[in-house]
Amino acid sequence: MREFAYVRAEDVAEAVELAGPQVRYLAGGTNLFDLMREEVERPERVVDISRLPLAAVDDLPDSGLRLGALARNAHVAADDRVRHRYPVLARALLKGASPQLRNRATIGGNLLQRTRCRYFYDLTAACNKRTPGAGCDALAGFNRGHAILGASSSCVAVHPSDMCVALAALDATVNLTGPEGERSVPVTDFHLLPGETPHVETVLRSGELVTSVDLPPWPPVSGDYVKVRDRASYAFALISAAVLLRVEEGRVAVARIALGGVAHKPWRAYAAEELLIGAAADEAAFARAAEEAVAGARPLEHNAFKAEMARRLVRRTLMDLARSS
Ligand SMILES: Cc1cc2nc3c(=O)[nH]c(=O)nc-3n(C[C@H](O)[C@H](O)[C@H](O)COP(=O)(O)OP(=O)(O)OC[C@H]3O[C@@H](n4cnc5c(N)ncnc54)[C@H](O)[C@@H]3O)c2cc1C
Ligand code: SF4
């Protein structure tokens, strides 16, 4: 690990003041320290934000919920309001990492964790995300875990977070404070597709701090988060899906579908949702929606199975939710 300066911020304003291009905020450290140890990240200064008063989970006046950026993943998953009003989020959080990591990892850090592409971590490999213009060894390499949707010839990495897939289905909002003040961004716009600049991963501006994530009032729907992975626990998703459904008199009234493990960002399947609204809640409609959810998929040499896996996961989850609603 390279030498770096360490400073602890006492409040949000000081954290923003101490930030800059070669500076990284430190929350739980479960991703940042790994990256620094491997020298993928080489910040000159680390600003410790872990003691800022941003760890609460608060009710919002509209009966939504505000998750502080420093709330631990385990704490949020165990919160009664999250478990009862947003079970899809609680399930997504509990399917991520291990109990020890969830006790340490924070909401803001989970949102900003970086891809697990093995070539990104390997300093001997070519990686446009690590070194812009260097090339991408994953394109012709072992790309079993990589993207099938929204990728580019510059980068085929996927976003690794479970939580963010649930947040995308929930239409959550990310609240930010930076040198130019405060702003809010829908979580579906927060992460970017790679294009020709895969090193630019989010709309976060220099020095901006995530302060919280807002969940809108819970729509009365059934929902589930399902995850397919190589091991039963402690593994990133090959494919995951957050699905919300409400059926009224046999027809679909509300449908939301977000996929994980398929793209550089949590992938909201808007066209599939549109197909479902007003349709009979039956197997044929769910199969059509599942097909649409991966329309335009462009598999790589080793991951053609992902499109079929995503289709089956979406179809089966819709069926299960329809049966139980
Ligand atoms: C072995 C292992 C297995 C894992 N498995 C899974 C899994 O299955 N699913 C899953 O979703 N995740 C998984 N994770 C990832 C884990 O969830 C993340 O490491 C964690 O959420 C990051 O949170 P943190 O608070 O530790 O972030 P940190 O490591 O402290 O920070 C991560 C990044 O976010 C930035 N950052 C942190 N907070 C803020 C903020 N408030 N504002 C602006 N920038 C900020 C930091 O500067 C850094 O760039 C795994 C991690 C490990 C090590
Ligand atoms: S897929 Fe993206 S992160 Fe992986 S090697 Fe290629 S450029 Fe780097």
Tab-separated table of C-alpha atoms and ligand atoms in Angstrom:
chain	number	residue	atom	x	y	z
A	1	MET	CA	0.000	0.000	0.000
A	2	ARG	CA	1.235	3.493	-0.868
A	3	GLU	CA	1.656	6.156	1.815
A	4	PHE	CA	-1.298	8.485	2.258
A	5	ALA	CA	-2.361	11.280	4.570
A	6	TYR	CA	-5.238	10.520	6.954
A	7	VAL	CA	-7.627	13.092	8.354
A	8	ARG	CA	-10.902	12.713	10.210
A	9	ALA	CA	-13.731	15.095	9.301
A	10	GLU	CA	-15.745	16.505	12.211
A	11	ASP	CA	-18.760	17.600	10.173
A	12	VAL	CA	-20.161	17.443	6.641
A	13	ALA	CA	-18.881	20.918	5.702
A	14	GLU	CA	-15.350	19.978	6.764
A	15	ALA	CA	-15.512	16.684	4.843
A	16	VAL	CA	-16.462	18.555	1.670
A	17	GLU	CA	-13.735	21.134	2.265
A	18	LEU	CA	-11.085	18.424	2.679
A	19	ALA	CA	-12.104	16.592	-0.532
A	20	GLY	CA	-10.442	16.826	-3.937
A	21	PRO	CA	-9.369	14.803	-7.001
A	22	GLN	CA	-6.720	12.693	-5.211
A	23	VAL	CA	-8.796	12.335	-2.052
A	24	ARG	CA	-11.086	9.474	-1.038
A	25	TYR	CA	-13.743	9.400	1.646
A	26	LEU	CA	-13.476	6.493	4.065
A	27	ALA	CA	-16.728	5.013	5.396
A	28	GLY	CA	-16.593	1.306	6.386
A	29	GLY	CA	-13.376	0.735	4.406
A	30	THR	CA	-14.438	-2.739	3.197
A	31	ASN	CA	-13.929	-1.849	-0.463
A	32	LEU	CA	-11.604	1.143	-0.310
A	33	PHE	CA	-8.883	-0.558	1.746
A	34	ASP	CA	-8.873	-3.626	-0.535
A	35	LEU	CA	-8.387	-1.351	-3.534
A	36	MET	CA	-5.644	0.630	-1.790
A	37	ARG	CA	-3.869	-2.562	-0.713
A	38	GLU	CA	-3.835	-3.736	-4.349
A	39	GLU	CA	-2.768	-0.198	-5.404
A	40	VAL	CA	-5.724	0.089	-7.743
A	41	GLU	CA	-6.675	3.167	-5.728
A	42	ARG	CA	-3.764	5.446	-4.761
A	43	PRO	CA	-5.260	8.442	-2.943
A	44	GLU	CA	-2.954	11.086	-1.550
A	45	ARG	CA	-5.370	11.720	1.293
A	46	VAL	CA	-8.112	9.710	2.963
A	47	VAL	CA	-10.852	11.689	4.708
A	48	ASP	CA	-12.455	9.559	7.411
A	49	ILE	CA	-16.180	10.330	7.430
A	50	SER	CA	-17.142	7.416	9.670
A	51	ARG	CA	-17.941	9.621	12.684
A	52	LEU	CA	-20.186	12.098	10.882
A	53	PRO	CA	-23.774	12.113	12.197
A	54	LEU	CA	-25.171	10.359	9.108
A	55	ALA	CA	-25.959	6.913	10.500
A	56	ALA	CA	-29.658	7.267	11.331
A	57	VAL	CA	-32.693	5.796	9.588
A	58	ASP	CA	-35.426	8.448	9.792
A	59	ASP	CA	-39.104	8.628	8.820
A	60	LEU	CA	-39.900	11.199	6.140
A	61	PRO	CA	-43.076	13.333	6.352
A	62	ASP	CA	-44.564	11.575	3.270
A	63	SER	CA	-44.139	8.192	5.027
A	64	GLY	CA	-41.011	7.423	3.053
A	65	LEU	CA	-37.726	6.631	4.820
A	66	ARG	CA	-34.313	8.339	4.827
A	67	LEU	CA	-31.290	6.053	5.131
A	68	GLY	CA	-28.230	7.918	6.414
A	69	ALA	CA	-25.160	7.389	4.230
A	70	LEU	CA	-23.285	5.940	7.212
A	71	ALA	CA	-26.045	3.561	8.324
A	72	ARG	CA	-24.570	0.065	8.315
A	73	ASN	CA	-26.004	-2.464	5.871
A	74	ALA	CA	-26.852	-4.858	8.744
A	75	HIS	CA	-28.567	-2.105	10.742
A	76	VAL	CA	-30.745	-1.071	7.770
A	77	ALA	CA	-31.668	-4.685	6.944
A	78	ALA	CA	-32.758	-5.211	10.574
A	79	ASP	CA	-34.755	-1.985	10.872
A	80	ASP	CA	-38.447	-2.866	11.435
A	81	ARG	CA	-39.656	-0.161	9.055
A	82	VAL	CA	-37.366	-1.460	6.292
A	83	ARG	CA	-38.362	-5.080	6.931
A	84	HIS	CA	-42.090	-4.346	6.859
A	85	ARG	CA	-42.338	-1.495	4.354
A	86	TYR	CA	-39.438	-2.303	2.008
A	87	PRO	CA	-38.797	-6.053	2.363
A	88	VAL	CA	-37.209	-6.159	-1.089
A	89	LEU	CA	-34.435	-3.901	0.235
A	90	ALA	CA	-33.950	-5.888	3.444
A	91	ARG	CA	-33.632	-9.092	1.376
A	92	ALA	CA	-31.172	-7.521	-1.049
A	93	LEU	CA	-28.978	-6.278	1.804
A	94	LEU	CA	-29.037	-9.673	3.527
A	95	LYS	CA	-27.975	-11.405	0.313
A	96	GLY	CA	-24.835	-9.248	0.063
A	97	ALA	CA	-21.407	-10.179	1.440
A	98	SER	CA	-21.199	-11.804	4.921
A	99	PRO	CA	-22.571	-10.839	8.358
A	100	GLN	CA	-19.193	-9.373	9.365
A	101	LEU	CA	-18.987	-7.244	6.231
A	102	ARG	CA	-22.598	-6.108	6.525
A	103	ASN	CA	-21.865	-4.922	10.064
A	104	ARG	CA	-19.131	-2.688	8.686
A	105	ALA	CA	-20.344	-1.691	5.211
A	106	THR	CA	-22.391	1.501	4.893
A	107	ILE	CA	-25.187	2.636	2.575
A	108	GLY	CA	-22.974	5.284	0.884
A	109	GLY	CA	-20.065	2.861	0.502
A	110	ASN	CA	-22.310	0.175	-0.976
A	111	LEU	CA	-23.620	2.669	-3.504
A	112	LEU	CA	-20.071	3.613	-4.477
A	113	GLN	CA	-18.336	0.231	-4.325
A	114	ARG	CA	-16.377	-0.518	-7.469
A	115	THR	CA	-16.651	-3.397	-9.920
A	116	ARG	CA	-15.275	-6.833	-9.032
A	117	CYS	CA	-13.897	-7.354	-12.576
A	118	ARG	CA	-10.764	-9.422	-11.919
A	119	TYR	CA	-8.743	-7.474	-14.539
A	120	PHE	CA	-9.557	-4.217	-12.761
A	121	TYR	CA	-7.854	-5.599	-9.630
A	122	ASP	CA	-4.883	-7.058	-11.564
A	123	LEU	CA	-2.258	-4.357	-12.142
A	124	THR	CA	-0.616	-6.457	-14.875
A	125	ALA	CA	-3.847	-6.467	-16.948
A	126	ALA	CA	-5.036	-3.792	-19.374
A	127	CYS	CA	-8.035	-1.965	-17.938
A	128	ASN	CA	-9.613	1.247	-19.254
A	129	LYS	CA	-11.384	1.782	-15.962
A	130	ARG	CA	-8.130	1.797	-13.999
A	131	THR	CA	-6.001	3.482	-16.697
A	132	PRO	CA	-8.058	5.298	-19.358
A	133	GLY	CA	-6.904	4.326	-22.872
A	134	ALA	CA	-5.073	1.170	-21.733
A	135	GLY	CA	-7.499	-1.334	-23.326
A	136	CYS	CA	-9.694	-4.011	-21.782
A	137	ASP	CA	-8.406	-7.530	-21.158
A	138	ALA	CA	-11.863	-8.751	-20.213
A	139	LEU	CA	-13.138	-8.398	-23.798
A	140	ALA	CA	-11.113	-11.390	-24.998
A	141	GLY	CA	-10.470	-12.820	-21.554
A	142	PHE	CA	-12.500	-14.794	-18.999
A	143	ASN	CA	-15.702	-12.746	-19.086
A	144	ARG	CA	-18.199	-15.139	-17.481
A	145	GLY	CA	-19.308	-12.595	-14.885
A	146	HIS	CA	-19.410	-9.603	-17.220
A	147	ALA	CA	-22.129	-7.458	-18.796
A	148	ILE	CA	-24.673	-8.459	-21.429
A	149	LEU	CA	-26.537	-5.140	-21.550
A	150	GLY	CA	-25.402	-1.538	-22.016
A	151	ALA	CA	-21.704	-2.411	-22.322
A	152	SER	CA	-19.230	-0.818	-24.739
A	153	SER	CA	-16.012	-1.823	-26.472
A	154	SER	CA	-14.197	0.103	-23.714
A	155	CYS	CA	-15.607	-1.823	-20.739
A	156	VAL	CA	-17.871	-4.793	-20.069
A	157	ALA	CA	-17.776	-4.691	-16.256
A	158	VAL	CA	-20.894	-5.053	-14.099
A	159	HIS	CA	-21.937	-3.133	-11.026
A	160	PRO	CA	-21.619	-5.514	-8.065
A	161	SER	CA	-24.119	-4.155	-5.546
A	162	ASP	CA	-27.234	-6.061	-4.453
A	163	MET	CA	-28.628	-3.117	-2.516
A	164	CYS	CA	-28.544	-0.823	-5.557
A	165	VAL	CA	-30.737	-3.203	-7.580
A	166	ALA	CA	-33.439	-2.978	-4.921
A	167	LEU	CA	-33.010	0.813	-4.687
A	168	ALA	CA	-33.479	1.048	-8.483
A	169	ALA	CA	-36.764	-0.886	-8.294
A	170	LEU	CA	-37.888	1.309	-5.389
A	171	ASP	CA	-37.176	4.587	-7.267
A	172	ALA	CA	-34.927	5.773	-4.432
A	173	THR	CA	-33.186	9.152	-4.475
A	174	VAL	CA	-29.559	9.871	-3.558
A	175	ASN	CA	-28.923	13.065	-1.572
A	176	LEU	CA	-25.559	14.794	-2.057
A	177	THR	CA	-23.668	17.699	-0.518
A	178	GLY	CA	-20.726	19.257	-2.343
A	179	PRO	CA	-18.784	22.485	-2.799
A	180	GLU	CA	-21.731	23.884	-4.795
A	181	GLY	CA	-24.360	22.928	-2.213
A	182	GLU	CA	-26.938	20.180	-1.947
A	183	ARG	CA	-28.716	18.254	-4.710
A	184	SER	CA	-30.655	15.034	-5.187
A	185	VAL	CA	-30.360	12.479	-7.994
A	186	PRO	CA	-32.675	9.531	-8.767
A	187	VAL	CA	-30.691	6.363	-8.059
A	188	THR	CA	-31.485	5.129	-11.587
A	189	ASP	CA	-29.500	8.126	-12.937
A	190	PHE	CA	-26.717	7.955	-10.349
A	191	HIS	CA	-24.585	5.209	-11.957
A	192	LEU	CA	-23.424	5.570	-15.558
A	193	LEU	CA	-22.995	3.179	-18.473
A	194	PRO	CA	-19.334	2.832	-19.531
A	195	GLY	CA	-19.363	4.368	-23.048
A	196	GLU	CA	-15.830	5.516	-23.771
A	197	THR	CA	-15.220	6.705	-20.206
A	198	PRO	CA	-15.638	3.670	-17.937
A	199	HIS	CA	-13.539	5.374	-15.244
A	200	VAL	CA	-16.426	7.848	-14.774
A	201	GLU	CA	-18.841	5.621	-12.893
A	202	THR	CA	-21.369	7.981	-11.348
A	203	VAL	CA	-22.691	11.533	-11.656
A	204	LEU	CA	-20.893	12.415	-8.404
A	205	ARG	CA	-18.922	15.641	-8.812
A	206	SER	CA	-15.497	16.255	-7.295
A	207	GLY	CA	-15.781	16.631	-3.529
A	208	GLU	CA	-19.428	15.569	-3.324
A	209	LEU	CA	-20.460	13.486	-0.361
A	210	VAL	CA	-23.457	11.143	-0.306
A	211	THR	CA	-25.374	12.171	2.807
A	212	SER	CA	-28.440	9.900	2.559
A	213	VAL	CA	-30.739	7.856	0.376
A	214	ASP	CA	-34.503	8.512	0.377
A	215	LEU	CA	-37.061	5.760	-0.151
A	216	PRO	CA	-40.423	7.014	-1.432
A	217	PRO	CA	-43.606	5.864	0.307
A	218	TRP	CA	-43.979	2.128	-0.169
A	219	PRO	CA	-46.425	1.298	-2.957
A	220	PRO	CA	-48.803	-1.484	-1.856
A	221	VAL	CA	-47.162	-4.252	-3.852
A	222	SER	CA	-45.614	-7.659	-3.372
A	223	GLY	CA	-41.891	-7.705	-3.916
A	224	ASP	CA	-38.869	-9.937	-3.830
A	225	TYR	CA	-35.125	-9.865	-4.402
A	226	VAL	CA	-33.693	-13.004	-5.949
A	227	LYS	CA	-30.029	-13.706	-6.546
A	228	VAL	CA	-28.248	-16.461	-8.469
A	229	ARG	CA	-24.599	-16.956	-7.519
A	230	ASP	CA	-21.919	-19.616	-7.623
A	231	ARG	CA	-22.105	-20.274	-3.855
A	232	ALA	CA	-25.124	-20.174	-1.571
A	233	SER	CA	-23.642	-17.241	0.352
A	234	TYR	CA	-20.731	-14.828	0.344
A	235	ALA	CA	-20.631	-14.417	-3.428
A	236	PHE	CA	-21.516	-11.654	-5.844
A	237	ALA	CA	-24.526	-12.088	-8.136
A	238	LEU	CA	-24.245	-13.763	-11.500
A	239	ILE	CA	-27.778	-12.488	-12.036
A	240	SER	CA	-30.151	-10.874	-9.591
A	241	ALA	CA	-33.575	-9.282	-9.830
A	242	ALA	CA	-35.671	-6.962	-7.686
A	243	VAL	CA	-39.293	-7.349	-8.741
A	244	LEU	CA	-42.385	-5.520	-7.460
A	245	LEU	CA	-45.897	-6.509	-8.544
A	246	ARG	CA	-49.510	-5.658	-7.796
A	247	VAL	CA	-52.351	-7.586	-9.394
A	248	GLU	CA	-55.930	-6.229	-9.339
A	249	GLU	CA	-58.805	-8.369	-10.604
A	250	GLY	CA	-56.438	-10.609	-12.503
A	251	ARG	CA	-54.574	-7.787	-14.271
A	252	VAL	CA	-51.196	-6.210	-13.529
A	253	ALA	CA	-51.613	-2.789	-11.906
A	254	VAL	CA	-47.993	-2.147	-10.830
A	255	ALA	CA	-44.805	-3.775	-12.112
A	256	ARG	CA	-41.197	-2.846	-11.489
A	257	ILE	CA	-38.210	-4.930	-12.556
A	258	ALA	CA	-34.522	-4.177	-11.923
A	259	LEU	CA	-31.688	-6.550	-12.789
A	260	GLY	CA	-28.230	-6.954	-11.263
A	261	GLY	CA	-25.156	-8.656	-12.723
A	262	VAL	CA	-26.075	-7.665	-16.283
A	263	ALA	CA	-24.749	-4.132	-16.769
A	264	HIS	CA	-22.402	-1.393	-15.556
A	265	LYS	CA	-25.313	-0.107	-13.457
A	266	PRO	CA	-28.433	-1.593	-11.878
A	267	TRP	CA	-30.615	-2.223	-14.936
A	268	ARG	CA	-34.213	-1.072	-14.761
A	269	ALA	CA	-36.297	-2.944	-17.356
A	270	TYR	CA	-38.767	-0.161	-18.174
A	271	ALA	CA	-40.008	-1.660	-21.472
A	272	ALA	CA	-40.803	-4.967	-19.757
A	273	GLU	CA	-42.732	-3.096	-17.062
A	274	GLU	CA	-44.765	-1.253	-19.708
A	275	LEU	CA	-45.670	-4.522	-21.400
A	276	LEU	CA	-47.045	-5.812	-18.122
A	277	ILE	CA	-49.251	-2.908	-17.080
A	278	GLY	CA	-52.880	-3.836	-17.763
A	279	ALA	CA	-51.977	-7.312	-19.022
A	280	ALA	CA	-53.558	-10.473	-17.639
A	281	ALA	CA	-51.338	-11.703	-14.795
A	282	ASP	CA	-50.559	-15.019	-16.456
A	283	GLU	CA	-47.592	-17.063	-17.549
A	284	ALA	CA	-47.711	-15.829	-21.155
A	285	ALA	CA	-47.542	-12.154	-20.133
A	286	PHE	CA	-44.751	-12.862	-17.647
A	287	ALA	CA	-42.774	-14.755	-20.317
A	288	ARG	CA	-43.160	-11.812	-22.742
A	289	ALA	CA	-41.988	-9.377	-20.073
A	290	ALA	CA	-39.023	-11.583	-19.180
A	291	GLU	CA	-38.041	-11.704	-22.861
A	292	GLU	CA	-38.279	-7.926	-23.088
A	293	ALA	CA	-36.206	-7.452	-19.908
A	294	VAL	CA	-33.116	-8.776	-21.721
A	295	ALA	CA	-33.973	-7.503	-25.214
A	296	GLY	CA	-30.805	-6.300	-26.923
A	297	ALA	CA	-28.528	-8.478	-24.791
A	298	ARG	CA	-25.084	-8.920	-26.373
A	299	PRO	CA	-23.362	-11.827	-24.654
A	300	LEU	CA	-19.585	-12.276	-24.607
A	301	GLU	CA	-17.695	-15.521	-25.198
A	302	HIS	CA	-18.237	-16.953	-21.703
A	303	ASN	CA	-21.509	-15.464	-20.475
A	304	ALA	CA	-24.209	-16.344	-23.009
A	305	PHE	CA	-26.013	-18.227	-20.209
A	306	LYS	CA	-26.780	-14.934	-18.449
A	307	ALA	CA	-29.595	-13.834	-20.789
A	308	GLU	CA	-31.495	-17.091	-20.323
A	309	MET	CA	-30.816	-17.072	-16.598
A	310	ALA	CA	-32.175	-13.514	-16.301
A	311	ARG	CA	-35.260	-14.416	-18.362
A	312	ARG	CA	-36.045	-17.407	-16.140
A	313	LEU	CA	-35.425	-15.461	-12.949
A	314	VAL	CA	-37.778	-12.648	-13.953
A	315	ARG	CA	-40.504	-14.999	-15.197
A	316	ARG	CA	-40.362	-17.202	-12.115
A	317	THR	CA	-40.331	-14.271	-9.686
A	318	LEU	CA	-43.338	-12.658	-11.391
A	319	MET	CA	-45.201	-15.981	-11.202
A	320	ASP	CA	-44.357	-16.409	-7.516
A	321	LEU	CA	-45.428	-12.857	-6.678
A	322	ALA	CA	-48.689	-13.201	-8.647
A	323	ARG	CA	-49.514	-16.394	-6.779
A	324	SER	CA	-48.885	-14.782	-3.383
A	325	SER	CA	-50.609	-11.442	-4.079
B	1	LIG	C1	-15.440	-10.395	0.344
B	1	LIG	C2	-16.506	-9.394	-0.010
B	1	LIG	C3	-17.736	-9.850	-0.480
B	1	LIG	C4	-18.732	-8.938	-0.815
B	1	LIG	N1	-19.937	-9.385	-1.305
B	1	LIG	C5	-20.891	-8.484	-1.672
B	1	LIG	C6	-22.135	-8.900	-2.231
B	1	LIG	O1	-22.420	-10.086	-2.386
B	1	LIG	N2	-23.034	-7.934	-2.577
B	1	LIG	C7	-22.781	-6.607	-2.419
B	1	LIG	O2	-23.629	-5.771	-2.745
B	1	LIG	N3	-21.604	-6.186	-1.911
B	1	LIG	C8	-20.672	-7.084	-1.542
B	1	LIG	N4	-19.479	-6.654	-1.044
B	1	LIG	C9	-19.170	-5.228	-1.104
B	1	LIG	C10	-19.531	-4.497	0.160
B	1	LIG	O3	-20.933	-4.407	0.206
B	1	LIG	C11	-18.894	-3.117	-0.009
B	1	LIG	O4	-17.511	-3.279	0.176
B	1	LIG	C12	-19.434	-2.127	0.991
B	1	LIG	O5	-20.811	-1.929	0.795
B	1	LIG	C13	-18.719	-0.809	0.886
B	1	LIG	O6	-19.124	-0.013	1.980
B	1	LIG	P1	-18.058	0.696	2.907
B	1	LIG	O7	-18.811	1.554	3.832
B	1	LIG	O8	-17.118	-0.291	3.510
B	1	LIG	O9	-17.327	1.584	1.806
B	1	LIG	P2	-15.811	2.066	1.721
B	1	LIG	O10	-14.935	0.917	1.388
B	1	LIG	O11	-15.452	2.901	2.901
B	1	LIG	O12	-15.944	3.044	0.466
B	1	LIG	C14	-16.229	2.557	-0.818
B	1	LIG	C15	-16.177	3.740	-1.788
B	1	LIG	O13	-17.238	4.635	-1.533
B	1	LIG	C16	-16.761	5.947	-1.248
B	1	LIG	N5	-17.668	6.460	-0.221
B	1	LIG	C17	-18.061	5.793	0.904
B	1	LIG	N6	-18.996	6.513	1.535
B	1	LIG	C18	-19.182	7.644	0.812
B	1	LIG	C19	-20.036	8.779	0.947
B	1	LIG	N7	-20.891	8.882	1.961
B	1	LIG	N8	-19.977	9.756	0.011
B	1	LIG	C20	-19.115	9.664	-1.034
B	1	LIG	N9	-18.279	8.617	-1.205
B	1	LIG	C21	-18.327	7.629	-0.306
B	1	LIG	C22	-15.334	5.738	-0.770
B	1	LIG	O14	-14.545	6.888	-0.995
B	1	LIG	C23	-14.902	4.577	-1.645
B	1	LIG	O15	-14.549	5.045	-2.924
B	1	LIG	C24	-18.478	-7.545	-0.674
B	1	LIG	C25	-17.256	-7.093	-0.176
B	1	LIG	C26	-16.267	-8.002	0.150
B	1	LIG	C27	-14.957	-7.485	0.669
B	2	SF4	S1	-14.298	-4.818	-18.175
B	2	SF4	FE1	-13.937	-2.723	-17.506
B	2	SF4	S2	-13.099	-3.028	-15.445
B	2	SF4	FE2	-12.854	-4.987	-16.518
B	2	SF4	S3	-10.838	-4.905	-17.556
B	2	SF4	FE3	-12.312	-4.137	-19.003
B	2	SF4	S4	-12.212	-1.916	-18.680
B	2	SF4	FE4	-11.363	-2.860	-16.868
